PDB file of C-alpha atoms in Angstrom:
ATOM      1  CA  ASP A   1      13.499 -22.452 -35.484  1.00  0.00           C
ATOM      2  CA  ASP A   2      11.007 -23.178 -32.690  1.00  0.00           C
ATOM      3  CA  ARG A   3       9.050 -20.101 -31.707  1.00  0.00           C
ATOM      4  CA  ASN A   4       6.837 -21.806 -29.115  1.00  0.00           C
ATOM      5  CA  VAL A   5       8.745 -23.344 -26.231  1.00  0.00           C
ATOM      6  CA  GLN A   6       8.017 -24.488 -22.701  1.00  0.00           C
ATOM      7  CA  LEU A   7      10.177 -23.962 -19.636  1.00  0.00           C
ATOM      8  CA  VAL A   8       9.371 -25.973 -16.514  1.00  0.00           C
ATOM      9  CA  VAL A   9      10.652 -24.517 -13.242  1.00  0.00           C
ATOM     10  CA  LEU A  10      10.997 -27.085 -10.485  1.00  0.00           C
ATOM     11  CA  CYS A  11      10.300 -25.517  -7.071  1.00  0.00           C
ATOM     12  CA  SER A  12      11.225 -27.028  -3.707  1.00  0.00           C
ATOM     13  CA  GLN A  13       7.665 -26.452  -2.454  1.00  0.00           C
ATOM     14  CA  PRO A  14       4.343 -26.439  -4.318  1.00  0.00           C
ATOM     15  CA  PRO A  15       4.003 -23.207  -6.290  1.00  0.00           C
ATOM     16  CA  THR A  16       1.580 -20.619  -4.973  1.00  0.00           C
ATOM     17  CA  TYR A  17      -0.335 -17.806  -6.657  1.00  0.00           C
ATOM     18  CA  GLN A  18       1.938 -15.375  -4.817  1.00  0.00           C
ATOM     19  CA  LEU A  19       5.065 -17.018  -6.257  1.00  0.00           C
ATOM     20  CA  LEU A  20       3.538 -16.978  -9.737  1.00  0.00           C
ATOM     21  CA  ARG A  21       2.816 -13.245  -9.410  1.00  0.00           C
ATOM     22  CA  ARG A  22       6.355 -12.582  -8.140  1.00  0.00           C
ATOM     23  CA  VAL A  23       7.848 -14.418 -11.120  1.00  0.00           C
ATOM     24  CA  ALA A  24       5.585 -12.529 -13.547  1.00  0.00           C
ATOM     25  CA  GLN A  25       6.542  -9.195 -11.960  1.00  0.00           C
ATOM     26  CA  ALA A  26      10.280  -9.975 -11.955  1.00  0.00           C
ATOM     27  CA  LEU A  27      10.502 -11.266 -15.518  1.00  0.00           C
ATOM     28  CA  PRO A  28      10.071  -7.932 -17.374  1.00  0.00           C
ATOM     29  CA  VAL A  29      12.836  -6.340 -15.301  1.00  0.00           C
ATOM     30  CA  HIS A  30      15.260  -9.197 -15.940  1.00  0.00           C
ATOM     31  CA  LEU A  31      14.323  -9.509 -19.609  1.00  0.00           C
ATOM     32  CA  SER A  32      14.921  -5.800 -20.172  1.00  0.00           C
ATOM     33  CA  ILE A  33      18.471  -6.276 -18.854  1.00  0.00           C
ATOM     34  CA  VAL A  34      19.207  -9.418 -20.866  1.00  0.00           C
ATOM     35  CA  ALA A  35      17.478  -8.312 -24.089  1.00  0.00           C
ATOM     36  CA  PRO A  36      16.948  -4.530 -23.963  1.00  0.00           C
ATOM     37  CA  SER A  37      15.983  -4.226 -27.645  1.00  0.00           C
ATOM     38  CA  ILE A  38      13.138  -6.771 -27.438  1.00  0.00           C
ATOM     39  CA  THR A  39       9.624  -5.943 -26.259  1.00  0.00           C
ATOM     40  CA  PHE A  40       7.962  -8.636 -24.126  1.00  0.00           C
ATOM     41  CA  ASN A  41       4.416  -9.148 -22.894  1.00  0.00           C
ATOM     42  CA  VAL A  42       4.101 -11.172 -19.679  1.00  0.00           C
ATOM     43  CA  GLU A  43       0.777 -12.679 -18.638  1.00  0.00           C
ATOM     44  CA  THR A  44      -0.122 -15.054 -15.798  1.00  0.00           C
ATOM     45  CA  PHE A  45      -2.538 -17.966 -15.849  1.00  0.00           C
ATOM     46  CA  PRO A  46      -2.885 -18.882 -12.156  1.00  0.00           C
ATOM     47  CA  ASN A  47      -5.187 -21.894 -12.642  1.00  0.00           C
ATOM     48  CA  GLU A  48      -2.488 -23.525 -14.766  1.00  0.00           C
ATOM     49  CA  ALA A  49       0.479 -22.230 -12.689  1.00  0.00           C
ATOM     50  CA  VAL A  50       1.822 -20.697 -15.900  1.00  0.00           C
ATOM     51  CA  VAL A  51       3.451 -17.431 -16.935  1.00  0.00           C
ATOM     52  CA  MET A  52       3.351 -16.730 -20.678  1.00  0.00           C
ATOM     53  CA  VAL A  53       6.137 -14.579 -22.097  1.00  0.00           C
ATOM     54  CA  LYS A  54       5.654 -13.300 -25.619  1.00  0.00           C
ATOM     55  CA  SER A  55       8.262 -11.350 -27.534  1.00  0.00           C
ATOM     56  CA  VAL A  56       6.366  -8.977 -29.770  1.00  0.00           C
ATOM     57  CA  GLN A  57       9.087  -6.976 -31.499  1.00  0.00           C
ATOM     58  CA  GLY A  58      12.790  -6.339 -31.682  1.00  0.00           C
ATOM     59  CA  HIS A  59      14.088  -9.896 -31.985  1.00  0.00           C
ATOM     60  CA  GLY A  60      14.635  -9.739 -35.762  1.00  0.00           C
ATOM     61  CA  LEU A  61      12.681 -12.898 -36.545  1.00  0.00           C
ATOM     62  CA  ALA A  62       9.432 -13.289 -38.427  1.00  0.00           C
ATOM     63  CA  GLY A  63       6.566 -13.865 -36.002  1.00  0.00           C
ATOM     64  CA  ASP A  64       6.352 -13.797 -32.237  1.00  0.00           C
ATOM     65  CA  ILE A  65       8.252 -16.008 -29.826  1.00  0.00           C
ATOM     66  CA  LEU A  66       6.146 -17.554 -27.069  1.00  0.00           C
ATOM     67  CA  VAL A  67       7.609 -19.070 -23.889  1.00  0.00           C
ATOM     68  CA  LYS A  68       5.297 -20.918 -21.510  1.00  0.00           C
ATOM     69  CA  VAL A  69       6.879 -20.949 -18.046  1.00  0.00           C
ATOM     70  CA  SER A  70       5.305 -23.613 -15.815  1.00  0.00           C
ATOM     71  CA  LEU A  71       5.908 -23.799 -12.078  1.00  0.00           C
ATOM     72  CA  THR A  72       5.753 -27.214 -10.447  1.00  0.00           C
ATOM     73  CA  SER A  73       7.222 -29.204  -7.580  1.00  0.00           C
ATOM     74  CA  LEU A  74       8.088 -32.808  -6.825  1.00  0.00           C
ATOM     75  CA  VAL A  75       5.778 -32.420  -3.824  1.00  0.00           C
ATOM     76  CA  VAL A  76       2.874 -31.918  -6.242  1.00  0.00           C
ATOM     77  CA  ARG A  77       3.842 -35.093  -8.122  1.00  0.00           C
ATOM     78  CA  VAL A  78       4.021 -37.125  -4.886  1.00  0.00           C
ATOM     79  CA  GLU A  79       0.566 -35.848  -3.869  1.00  0.00           C
ATOM     80  CA  GLN A  80      -0.846 -36.745  -7.306  1.00  0.00           C
ATOM     81  CA  LEU A  81       0.625 -40.247  -7.130  1.00  0.00           C
ATOM     82  CA  ALA A  82      -0.800 -40.764  -3.627  1.00  0.00           C
ATOM     83  CA  ALA A  83      -4.256 -39.615  -4.773  1.00  0.00           C
ATOM     84  CA  ALA A  84      -4.111 -41.920  -7.807  1.00  0.00           C
ATOM     85  CA  ALA A  85      -3.087 -44.864  -5.603  1.00  0.00           C
ATOM     86  CA  ALA A  86      -5.946 -44.157  -3.188  1.00  0.00           C
ATOM     87  CA  ALA A  87      -8.425 -43.942  -6.096  1.00  0.00           C
ATOM     88  CA  ALA A  88      -7.130 -47.240  -7.469  1.00  0.00           C
ATOM     89  CA  THR A  89      -7.552 -48.882  -4.068  1.00  0.00           C
ATOM     90  CA  VAL A  90     -11.130 -47.641  -3.821  1.00  0.00           C
ATOM     91  CA  ALA A  91     -11.884 -48.877  -7.339  1.00  0.00           C
ATOM     92  CA  THR A  92     -10.378 -52.286  -6.607  1.00  0.00           C
ATOM     93  CA  ASN A  93     -11.701 -52.859  -3.079  1.00  0.00           C
ATOM     94  CA  GLY A  94     -14.778 -50.687  -3.125  1.00  0.00           C
ATOM     95  CA  THR A  95     -13.673 -48.863   0.034  1.00  0.00           C
ATOM     96  CA  ALA A  96     -11.027 -46.350   0.960  1.00  0.00           C
ATOM     97  CA  SER A  97      -8.047 -47.610   2.939  1.00  0.00           C
ATOM     98  CA  THR A  98      -6.356 -45.617   5.703  1.00  0.00           C
TER      99      THR A  98
END
């Protein structure tokens, strides 16, 4: 019964704006093949690395279905952990370590 769901796509490299645009451009074509009777709106939010897919009619359910597709990478997580560790070192020691 969920009508708002999130899909996280794990990329081998950090996602780029170009990749986000390519995904957003490819989705309507693929969705029209998989679900030809459903109308979808696809919108990108580059600052969040997100593509929002909203089914607006044709699915036979009351209300819209919203899918938030997030692009991420383990590389991004490693970089975030390294930055957090460096910030913790600065906070503890008062200086940055190299």
